[in-house]
Amino acid sequence: MKRIVNTIVFSLMLLFCAMSAGPSSAADVSTAQLMEELEAMQRRVQQLEEQLQRTAAADEVQKDSGRAASVKEEGLPERIRKIEEQLKEKTLPDTLTKRVTLSGLIEAEAGYEKIRYADPAQADEDSSDIILSTVELGVDVDIAKHVSGHVLFLWEEDDTEPVDMDEGFITLDGEDVVPLYLTAGKMYVPFGTYGTFFISDPLTLEIGETRESAVRAGFYNELLDVSAAVFNGDVGKIGDDDYIDSFVGSIAFSLPEELVPDLGLTAGAAYLSNIADSDGLEGETSGEIQDEIGGLGAFLSLAYRERAFLQCEYVGALDHFEAGELSFDEGRAAKPRAWNLELALVPVADLTVAVKYEASRDLGAFQPEEQYGAAVTYGLFANTAISFEYLRGEHENGDRRDLLTTQLAIEF
């Protein structure tokens, strides 16, 4: 290194002497010769710079080797101690970022509805509105291995104002130890899936969806998810005490992806000890009924190459409610049931076109007896979609309803 520096200094001295020479010396040297000497000196300086860079790189490699040898000599216990100290220095926000997941949904809708009454003496009605239909905020927390928590806040205009605690439960799962799980808290018990490609909820959800504070235990693997849940229902048998006497059992089968690569299939069934406990029907009762009525649900979901989809579901009571126990039964025994069939295609990326047919029985004016329609959903941007829907519903008494809905939704 010292010799390289001396060479550079000597070269600069020669250049200085040549430039500071008197007029008589400059006359003895031609311009061409001076240019040649300058070019030679530039080449020499460039060579010296490259040599300096190679020397510095070699020194750095030697230092890295020394550090690696030092780490190697520390031994495993010392390295573990240093790692533990680094983990202790982690700040609380860093830890929360890894353990907490936020998710949400915002839906704004504009709709038009026209009702044509079968009774000629009753004038037809039409209405339109713009609403913020749904705001959801979900929080999922990984407390520790095998332990997690979930909270979902829900706001629906004119329904859950100001804010409703829609879900809140703790889950213990076996993960890689045993394929079992236990969930306790407020949840939607596993009675029905209610999948849809439409904006409006299917008729099956209107009479079957059940949200309760419950305890659910289950077994799951690649093929099966089998579970049972117990809870204290809101609608009981006349004369019975208030205790935990409602339950639901479910089983779902999923076709492994490697078995049929292009086909996704999920099918299942569920039994509910008292379908009057469902969110849709409990408000149509007085809170007590003569006998608890069991409910049955079954579903089938198919997907082919994520381009074609089929959704089928049935939900219904297994026996009749006594006359007058349901507000819409018009004074006769009723056995509420509904089914939904949907077909959806994805002709191009971000565009989904769907059609449906659904029907119900013994729901009077509560829900349409038959309903069909079409929906189109387009993904405008990432996690942002706009949907259009048309539904024609026909009630048991002959009333007809036309419903047009547009929705803009984002999720995160």
CSV table of C-alpha atoms in Angstrom, one decimal:
chain,number,residue,atom,x,y,z
A,1,MET,CA,0.0,0.0,0.0
A,2,LYS,CA,2.8,2.4,0.9
A,3,ARG,CA,4.6,1.8,-2.4
A,4,ILE,CA,1.4,2.5,-4.4
A,5,VAL,CA,1.0,5.8,-2.5
A,6,ASN,CA,4.7,6.8,-3.2
A,7,THR,CA,4.2,6.1,-6.9
A,8,ILE,CA,1.2,8.3,-7.1
A,9,VAL,CA,3.0,11.1,-5.3
A,10,PHE,CA,6.1,10.8,-7.6
A,11,SER,CA,3.9,10.9,-10.7
A,12,LEU,CA,2.1,14.0,-9.5
A,13,MET,CA,5.5,15.7,-8.9
A,14,LEU,CA,6.7,14.9,-12.4
A,15,LEU,CA,3.5,16.4,-13.8
A,16,PHE,CA,3.9,19.5,-11.6
A,17,CYS,CA,7.5,20.0,-12.8
A,18,ALA,CA,6.5,19.6,-16.4
A,19,MET,CA,3.8,22.2,-16.1
A,20,SER,CA,6.0,24.7,-14.2
A,21,ALA,CA,9.0,24.5,-16.5
A,22,GLY,CA,10.2,27.8,-18.1
A,23,PRO,CA,9.7,28.9,-21.7
A,24,SER,CA,13.0,27.5,-22.9
A,25,SER,CA,12.2,24.0,-21.6
A,26,ALA,CA,8.7,24.0,-23.1
A,27,ALA,CA,10.2,24.9,-26.5
A,28,ASP,CA,12.3,21.7,-26.4
A,29,VAL,CA,9.2,19.4,-26.0
A,30,SER,CA,6.6,19.1,-28.7
A,31,THR,CA,2.8,19.2,-27.9
A,32,ALA,CA,2.4,15.6,-29.2
A,33,GLN,CA,5.0,14.3,-26.8
A,34,LEU,CA,3.3,16.1,-23.9
A,35,MET,CA,0.0,14.5,-24.8
A,36,GLU,CA,1.5,11.1,-25.0
A,37,GLU,CA,3.1,11.5,-21.6
A,38,LEU,CA,-0.2,12.7,-20.1
A,39,GLU,CA,-2.1,9.7,-21.5
A,40,ALA,CA,0.5,7.3,-20.1
A,41,MET,CA,0.2,8.9,-16.7
A,42,GLN,CA,-3.7,8.6,-16.8
A,43,ARG,CA,-3.4,4.9,-17.7
A,44,ARG,CA,-1.0,4.4,-14.8
A,45,VAL,CA,-3.3,6.2,-12.3
A,46,GLN,CA,-6.2,4.0,-13.5
A,47,GLN,CA,-4.1,0.9,-12.9
A,48,LEU,CA,-3.2,2.1,-9.5
A,49,GLU,CA,-6.9,2.8,-8.6
A,50,GLU,CA,-7.9,-0.8,-9.7
A,51,GLN,CA,-5.1,-2.2,-7.6
A,52,LEU,CA,-6.3,-0.2,-4.6
A,53,GLN,CA,-9.9,-1.6,-5.1
A,54,ARG,CA,-8.6,-5.2,-5.3
A,55,THR,CA,-6.5,-4.7,-2.1
A,56,ALA,CA,-9.5,-3.2,-0.2
A,57,ALA,CA,-11.8,-6.1,-1.3
A,58,ALA,CA,-9.2,-8.7,-0.2
A,59,ASP,CA,-8.9,-7.0,3.2
A,60,GLU,CA,-12.7,-7.1,3.6
A,61,VAL,CA,-12.9,-10.8,2.8
A,62,GLN,CA,-10.2,-11.4,5.4
A,63,LYS,CA,-12.2,-9.5,8.0
A,64,ASP,CA,-15.4,-11.5,7.2
A,65,SER,CA,-13.5,-14.7,7.5
A,66,GLY,CA,-12.2,-13.6,10.9
A,67,ARG,CA,-15.7,-12.7,12.0
A,68,ALA,CA,-17.1,-16.1,10.8
A,69,ALA,CA,-14.4,-17.9,12.7
A,70,SER,CA,-15.2,-15.8,15.8
A,71,VAL,CA,-18.9,-16.8,15.5
A,72,LYS,CA,-18.0,-20.4,15.0
A,73,GLU,CA,-15.7,-20.3,18.1
A,74,GLU,CA,-18.6,-18.8,20.2
A,75,GLY,CA,-20.4,-22.1,20.4
A,76,LEU,CA,-24.1,-23.0,20.4
A,77,PRO,CA,-24.9,-21.8,24.0
A,78,GLU,CA,-23.5,-18.4,23.4
A,79,ARG,CA,-25.4,-17.9,20.1
A,80,ILE,CA,-28.7,-19.0,21.8
A,81,ARG,CA,-28.1,-16.5,24.6
A,82,LYS,CA,-27.6,-13.7,22.0
A,83,ILE,CA,-30.8,-14.7,20.1
A,84,GLU,CA,-32.8,-14.7,23.3
A,85,GLU,CA,-31.5,-11.2,24.1
A,86,GLN,CA,-32.6,-10.0,20.7
A,87,LEU,CA,-36.0,-11.4,21.2
A,88,LYS,CA,-36.4,-9.6,24.5
A,89,GLU,CA,-35.6,-6.4,22.8
A,90,LYS,CA,-38.6,-6.7,20.4
A,91,THR,CA,-41.1,-3.9,21.0
A,92,LEU,CA,-44.8,-4.5,21.7
A,93,PRO,CA,-46.0,-3.2,18.4
A,94,ASP,CA,-43.8,-5.7,16.5
A,95,THR,CA,-45.2,-8.5,18.6
A,96,LEU,CA,-48.8,-7.4,18.0
A,97,THR,CA,-48.2,-7.1,14.3
A,98,LYS,CA,-47.3,-10.7,14.1
A,99,ARG,CA,-50.0,-12.0,16.5
A,100,VAL,CA,-53.0,-9.8,15.5
A,101,THR,CA,-54.8,-9.8,12.1
A,102,LEU,CA,-57.4,-7.2,11.2
A,103,SER,CA,-60.0,-7.8,8.5
A,104,GLY,CA,-63.1,-5.9,7.4
A,105,LEU,CA,-65.9,-5.4,5.0
A,106,ILE,CA,-67.8,-2.3,3.8
A,107,GLU,CA,-70.8,-2.5,1.6
A,108,ALA,CA,-72.9,0.4,0.2
A,109,GLU,CA,-76.1,-0.4,-1.7
A,110,ALA,CA,-78.7,1.3,-3.8
A,111,GLY,CA,-82.0,-0.5,-4.4
A,112,TYR,CA,-85.4,-0.3,-6.1
A,113,GLU,CA,-88.4,-2.5,-5.1
A,114,LYS,CA,-91.8,-2.8,-6.6
A,115,ILE,CA,-94.6,-4.9,-5.1
A,116,ARG,CA,-97.7,-5.9,-7.1
A,117,TYR,CA,-100.5,-7.1,-4.8
A,118,ALA,CA,-102.8,-9.9,-5.9
A,119,ASP,CA,-105.7,-8.1,-4.2
A,120,PRO,CA,-106.9,-5.5,-6.8
A,121,ALA,CA,-108.3,-3.3,-4.0
A,122,GLN,CA,-104.7,-2.8,-2.7
A,123,ALA,CA,-102.5,-0.3,-4.6
A,124,ASP,CA,-99.1,-1.4,-5.8
A,125,GLU,CA,-96.1,-0.1,-4.0
A,126,ASP,CA,-92.6,0.9,-5.1
A,127,SER,CA,-89.7,2.3,-3.2
A,128,SER,CA,-86.0,3.1,-3.5
A,129,ASP,CA,-83.2,3.8,-1.1
A,130,ILE,CA,-79.4,4.2,-0.7
A,131,ILE,CA,-77.9,2.6,2.4
A,132,LEU,CA,-74.6,1.7,4.0
A,133,SER,CA,-75.8,-1.9,4.3
A,134,THR,CA,-72.8,-3.5,6.1
A,135,VAL,CA,-69.7,-2.6,8.0
A,136,GLU,CA,-67.7,-5.4,9.6
A,137,LEU,CA,-64.5,-5.3,11.5
A,138,GLY,CA,-62.8,-8.6,12.5
A,139,VAL,CA,-59.9,-9.1,14.9
A,140,ASP,CA,-58.1,-12.5,15.0
A,141,VAL,CA,-55.4,-13.0,17.7
A,142,ASP,CA,-52.9,-15.9,18.0
A,143,ILE,CA,-52.5,-16.0,21.8
A,144,ALA,CA,-50.2,-19.0,21.7
A,145,LYS,CA,-49.7,-22.3,19.9
A,146,HIS,CA,-53.1,-24.1,19.9
A,147,VAL,CA,-54.9,-21.0,21.3
A,148,SER,CA,-56.6,-18.2,19.3
A,149,GLY,CA,-59.3,-15.6,19.6
A,150,HIS,CA,-61.8,-14.1,17.2
A,151,VAL,CA,-64.0,-11.0,17.5
A,152,LEU,CA,-66.3,-9.6,14.8
A,153,PHE,CA,-68.1,-6.3,15.1
A,154,LEU,CA,-71.1,-5.7,12.8
A,155,TRP,CA,-73.1,-2.6,11.8
A,156,GLU,CA,-76.1,-2.8,9.5
A,157,GLU,CA,-78.1,0.2,8.8
A,158,ASP,CA,-81.6,0.1,10.4
A,159,ASP,CA,-80.8,-3.4,11.9
A,160,THR,CA,-77.8,-3.4,14.3
A,161,GLU,CA,-77.3,0.3,15.1
A,162,PRO,CA,-75.2,1.4,16.8
A,163,VAL,CA,-72.8,-1.7,16.7
A,164,ASP,CA,-73.4,-5.3,17.4
A,165,MET,CA,-70.9,-7.9,18.7
A,166,ASP,CA,-71.7,-10.4,16.0
A,167,GLU,CA,-69.1,-13.0,16.9
A,168,GLY,CA,-66.6,-13.5,19.8
A,169,PHE,CA,-65.1,-16.8,20.7
A,170,ILE,CA,-61.9,-18.7,21.8
A,171,THR,CA,-60.6,-21.7,19.9
A,172,LEU,CA,-58.3,-24.4,21.1
A,173,ASP,CA,-57.0,-26.7,18.4
A,174,GLY,CA,-54.7,-29.6,18.2
A,175,GLU,CA,-52.9,-28.6,15.0
A,176,ASP,CA,-50.1,-31.1,14.4
A,177,VAL,CA,-50.8,-33.0,17.7
A,178,VAL,CA,-54.4,-34.2,17.3
A,179,PRO,CA,-57.0,-33.2,14.7
A,180,LEU,CA,-59.4,-31.9,17.3
A,181,TYR,CA,-60.7,-28.4,18.2
A,182,LEU,CA,-62.9,-26.7,20.8
A,183,THR,CA,-64.6,-23.3,20.4
A,184,ALA,CA,-66.5,-21.4,23.0
A,185,GLY,CA,-68.3,-18.1,22.8
A,186,LYS,CA,-70.9,-16.3,20.5
A,187,MET,CA,-70.9,-17.9,17.1
A,188,TYR,CA,-72.9,-19.1,14.1
A,189,VAL,CA,-73.5,-22.7,15.0
A,190,PRO,CA,-72.8,-25.2,12.1
A,191,PHE,CA,-76.3,-25.5,10.7
A,192,GLY,CA,-76.0,-24.6,7.0
A,193,THR,CA,-73.4,-22.8,4.9
A,194,TYR,CA,-75.7,-20.4,2.9
A,195,GLY,CA,-73.2,-19.8,0.1
A,196,THR,CA,-74.3,-17.4,-2.6
A,197,PHE,CA,-73.1,-15.3,-5.6
A,198,PHE,CA,-75.9,-12.8,-5.0
A,199,ILE,CA,-76.2,-9.6,-3.0
A,200,SER,CA,-79.4,-10.7,-1.2
A,201,ASP,CA,-79.3,-13.5,1.3
A,202,PRO,CA,-80.8,-16.8,0.1
A,203,LEU,CA,-84.1,-18.0,1.5
A,204,THR,CA,-82.3,-20.9,3.3
A,205,LEU,CA,-80.4,-18.4,5.4
A,206,GLU,CA,-83.6,-16.5,6.3
A,207,ILE,CA,-85.0,-19.5,8.1
A,208,GLY,CA,-81.9,-21.5,9.1
A,209,GLU,CA,-79.0,-19.3,10.2
A,210,THR,CA,-78.5,-19.6,14.0
A,211,ARG,CA,-76.3,-17.4,16.1
A,212,GLU,CA,-75.9,-18.4,19.8
A,213,SER,CA,-73.5,-18.4,22.7
A,214,ALA,CA,-72.3,-22.0,22.5
A,215,VAL,CA,-69.6,-24.6,23.0
A,216,ARG,CA,-68.5,-26.5,19.8
A,217,ALA,CA,-66.2,-29.5,19.6
A,218,GLY,CA,-65.1,-31.2,16.5
A,219,PHE,CA,-62.7,-33.4,14.5
A,220,TYR,CA,-61.2,-32.4,11.2
A,221,ASN,CA,-58.7,-33.6,8.6
A,222,GLU,CA,-58.2,-33.3,4.9
A,223,LEU,CA,-61.5,-35.1,4.2
A,224,LEU,CA,-63.9,-34.5,7.0
A,225,ASP,CA,-65.0,-31.9,9.5
A,226,VAL,CA,-67.4,-33.4,12.1
A,227,SER,CA,-68.6,-31.3,15.0
A,228,ALA,CA,-71.3,-30.8,17.6
A,229,ALA,CA,-72.4,-27.7,19.6
A,230,VAL,CA,-74.6,-27.2,22.6
A,231,PHE,CA,-76.4,-23.9,23.7
A,232,ASN,CA,-79.3,-22.5,25.5
A,233,GLY,CA,-81.9,-21.6,22.8
A,234,ASP,CA,-84.2,-18.6,23.0
A,235,VAL,CA,-87.3,-20.6,22.1
A,236,GLY,CA,-88.3,-23.3,24.5
A,237,LYS,CA,-91.0,-25.9,25.1
A,238,ILE,CA,-94.0,-24.6,27.1
A,239,GLY,CA,-93.4,-25.3,30.8
A,240,ASP,CA,-89.7,-26.2,30.5
A,241,ASP,CA,-87.1,-24.6,32.7
A,242,ASP,CA,-84.4,-22.3,31.2
A,243,TYR,CA,-81.4,-24.5,30.7
A,244,ILE,CA,-79.0,-25.8,28.1
A,245,ASP,CA,-81.1,-28.2,26.0
A,246,SER,CA,-80.4,-27.2,22.3
A,247,PHE,CA,-77.8,-28.8,20.2
A,248,VAL,CA,-76.6,-29.1,16.6
A,249,GLY,CA,-74.5,-31.7,14.9
A,250,SER,CA,-72.8,-31.4,11.5
A,251,ILE,CA,-70.6,-33.3,9.1
A,252,ALA,CA,-68.8,-31.9,5.9
A,253,PHE,CA,-66.8,-33.8,3.3
A,254,SER,CA,-64.2,-32.2,1.0
A,255,LEU,CA,-62.7,-33.9,-2.0
A,256,PRO,CA,-58.9,-33.8,-1.9
A,257,GLU,CA,-57.4,-31.5,-4.6
A,258,GLU,CA,-54.9,-34.1,-5.8
A,259,LEU,CA,-57.6,-36.7,-6.4
A,260,VAL,CA,-59.4,-34.7,-9.1
A,261,PRO,CA,-57.1,-31.7,-9.9
A,262,ASP,CA,-59.7,-29.6,-11.8
A,263,LEU,CA,-62.7,-30.3,-9.5
A,264,GLY,CA,-63.5,-28.9,-6.0
A,265,LEU,CA,-66.3,-30.6,-4.1
A,266,THR,CA,-67.7,-30.0,-0.7
A,267,ALA,CA,-70.9,-31.6,0.7
A,268,GLY,CA,-72.4,-31.9,4.1
A,269,ALA,CA,-75.4,-32.2,6.3
A,270,ALA,CA,-76.5,-30.9,9.8
A,271,TYR,CA,-79.2,-31.5,12.4
A,272,LEU,CA,-80.6,-28.8,14.7
A,273,SER,CA,-82.6,-29.9,17.7
A,274,ASN,CA,-85.0,-26.9,17.5
A,275,ILE,CA,-85.3,-24.9,14.3
A,276,ALA,CA,-87.4,-22.3,16.1
A,277,ASP,CA,-84.1,-21.1,17.6
A,278,SER,CA,-82.9,-19.9,14.2
A,279,ASP,CA,-82.5,-16.1,13.8
A,280,GLY,CA,-85.2,-16.0,11.2
A,281,LEU,CA,-87.9,-18.0,13.0
A,282,GLU,CA,-87.4,-17.1,16.7
A,283,GLY,CA,-88.8,-13.6,16.1
A,284,GLU,CA,-91.9,-15.1,14.6
A,285,THR,CA,-92.8,-17.0,17.7
A,286,SER,CA,-94.0,-16.0,21.2
A,287,GLY,CA,-90.8,-17.6,22.7
A,288,GLU,CA,-92.6,-20.8,23.7
A,289,ILE,CA,-93.9,-23.6,21.5
A,290,GLN,CA,-95.8,-26.9,22.2
A,291,ASP,CA,-93.0,-29.1,21.1
A,292,GLU,CA,-89.5,-28.5,19.9
A,293,ILE,CA,-89.2,-29.0,16.1
A,294,GLY,CA,-86.0,-30.5,14.7
A,295,GLY,CA,-84.4,-29.0,11.6
A,296,LEU,CA,-82.4,-30.6,8.8
A,297,GLY,CA,-79.9,-29.0,6.5
A,298,ALA,CA,-77.9,-30.3,3.5
A,299,PHE,CA,-75.6,-28.7,0.9
A,300,LEU,CA,-73.4,-29.4,-2.1
A,301,SER,CA,-70.8,-27.1,-3.6
A,302,LEU,CA,-69.0,-27.8,-6.9
A,303,ALA,CA,-66.2,-25.8,-8.6
A,304,TYR,CA,-64.6,-26.7,-11.9
A,305,ARG,CA,-61.3,-25.0,-12.7
A,306,GLU,CA,-62.5,-22.0,-10.7
A,307,ARG,CA,-64.5,-21.1,-13.8
A,308,ALA,CA,-67.8,-22.8,-13.2
A,309,PHE,CA,-69.6,-23.1,-9.8
A,310,LEU,CA,-72.7,-24.9,-8.6
A,311,GLN,CA,-74.3,-24.2,-5.1
A,312,CYS,CA,-77.2,-26.3,-3.8
A,313,GLU,CA,-78.7,-26.2,-0.3
A,314,TYR,CA,-81.8,-27.3,1.6
A,315,VAL,CA,-82.9,-26.2,5.1
A,316,GLY,CA,-86.2,-27.2,6.7
A,317,ALA,CA,-88.2,-28.3,9.7
A,318,LEU,CA,-88.7,-32.0,10.2
A,319,ASP,CA,-92.2,-31.6,11.6
A,320,HIS,CA,-95.1,-29.2,11.7
A,321,PHE,CA,-95.5,-26.2,14.1
A,322,GLU,CA,-98.9,-26.0,15.8
A,323,ALA,CA,-101.4,-23.5,14.3
A,324,GLY,CA,-100.7,-20.0,15.6
A,325,GLU,CA,-97.2,-20.7,16.8
A,326,LEU,CA,-95.7,-18.8,13.8
A,327,SER,CA,-96.9,-15.3,13.1
A,328,PHE,CA,-97.2,-16.0,9.4
A,329,ASP,CA,-98.9,-19.4,9.4
A,330,GLU,CA,-102.4,-17.9,8.9
A,331,GLY,CA,-103.9,-20.1,11.6
A,332,ARG,CA,-102.8,-23.5,10.3
A,333,ALA,CA,-100.0,-26.0,11.0
A,334,ALA,CA,-96.8,-25.1,9.2
A,335,LYS,CA,-93.6,-26.9,8.2
A,336,PRO,CA,-91.2,-24.2,7.0
A,337,ARG,CA,-88.6,-25.2,4.5
A,338,ALA,CA,-86.5,-23.7,1.7
A,339,TRP,CA,-84.0,-24.6,-0.9
A,340,ASN,CA,-81.6,-22.6,-3.1
A,341,LEU,CA,-79.9,-23.5,-6.4
A,342,GLU,CA,-77.2,-21.2,-8.0
A,343,LEU,CA,-75.0,-21.6,-11.1
A,344,ALA,CA,-72.1,-19.1,-11.7
A,345,LEU,CA,-69.6,-18.7,-14.5
A,346,VAL,CA,-66.4,-16.7,-14.7
A,347,PRO,CA,-66.0,-16.0,-18.5
A,348,VAL,CA,-63.1,-13.6,-18.0
A,349,ALA,CA,-60.9,-12.6,-15.1
A,350,ASP,CA,-62.7,-10.5,-12.5
A,351,LEU,CA,-66.2,-11.0,-14.0
A,352,THR,CA,-68.8,-13.4,-12.4
A,353,VAL,CA,-72.2,-14.1,-13.9
A,354,ALA,CA,-74.7,-16.0,-11.8
A,355,VAL,CA,-78.4,-17.2,-12.0
A,356,LYS,CA,-80.5,-18.7,-9.3
A,357,TYR,CA,-83.8,-20.4,-8.5
A,358,GLU,CA,-85.0,-20.8,-5.0
A,359,ALA,CA,-88.3,-21.7,-3.3
A,360,SER,CA,-89.9,-22.2,0.1
A,361,ARG,CA,-93.0,-23.8,1.6
A,362,ASP,CA,-95.2,-22.8,4.5
A,363,LEU,CA,-93.7,-19.4,4.9
A,364,GLY,CA,-96.8,-17.4,4.0
A,365,ALA,CA,-96.1,-13.8,3.4
A,366,PHE,CA,-92.8,-14.0,5.4
A,367,GLN,CA,-90.7,-15.0,2.3
A,368,PRO,CA,-91.4,-15.6,-1.4
A,369,GLU,CA,-92.7,-19.1,-2.3
A,370,GLU,CA,-90.6,-18.9,-5.5
A,371,GLN,CA,-87.8,-16.6,-6.5
A,372,TYR,CA,-85.4,-16.4,-9.4
A,373,GLY,CA,-83.0,-13.9,-10.8
A,374,ALA,CA,-79.5,-13.0,-12.1
A,375,ALA,CA,-76.4,-11.2,-10.8
A,376,VAL,CA,-73.2,-9.8,-12.2
A,377,THR,CA,-70.1,-9.0,-10.2
A,378,TYR,CA,-67.0,-7.3,-11.5
A,379,GLY,CA,-63.8,-6.7,-9.7
A,380,LEU,CA,-62.9,-3.1,-10.2
A,381,PHE,CA,-59.6,-3.1,-8.3
A,382,ALA,CA,-57.9,-5.3,-5.7
A,383,ASN,CA,-60.5,-6.3,-3.0
A,384,THR,CA,-63.0,-3.9,-4.6
A,385,ALA,CA,-66.1,-5.1,-6.5
A,386,ILE,CA,-69.3,-3.8,-7.9
A,387,SER,CA,-72.4,-6.0,-8.2
A,388,PHE,CA,-75.8,-5.8,-9.9
A,389,GLU,CA,-78.7,-8.0,-9.1
A,390,TYR,CA,-82.3,-8.6,-10.2
A,391,LEU,CA,-84.8,-10.8,-8.4
A,392,ARG,CA,-88.4,-11.7,-9.1
A,393,GLY,CA,-90.3,-13.2,-6.2
A,394,GLU,CA,-93.8,-14.7,-6.1
A,395,HIS,CA,-95.6,-15.2,-2.7
A,396,GLU,CA,-98.0,-17.9,-1.7
A,397,ASN,CA,-100.9,-15.4,-1.8
A,398,GLY,CA,-100.2,-14.3,-5.4
A,399,ASP,CA,-98.2,-11.1,-4.5
A,400,ARG,CA,-95.2,-10.4,-6.7
A,401,ARG,CA,-92.0,-8.5,-6.0
A,402,ASP,CA,-89.3,-7.1,-8.3
A,403,LEU,CA,-86.1,-6.1,-6.7
A,404,LEU,CA,-83.1,-4.3,-8.3
A,405,THR,CA,-79.9,-3.8,-6.2
A,406,THR,CA,-76.5,-2.4,-6.9
A,407,GLN,CA,-73.7,-2.8,-4.4
A,408,LEU,CA,-70.2,-1.4,-4.1
A,409,ALA,CA,-68.0,-3.4,-1.7
A,410,ILE,CA,-64.5,-3.5,-0.4
A,411,GLU,CA,-62.8,-6.0,1.9
A,412,PHE,CA,-59.5,-6.1,3.7
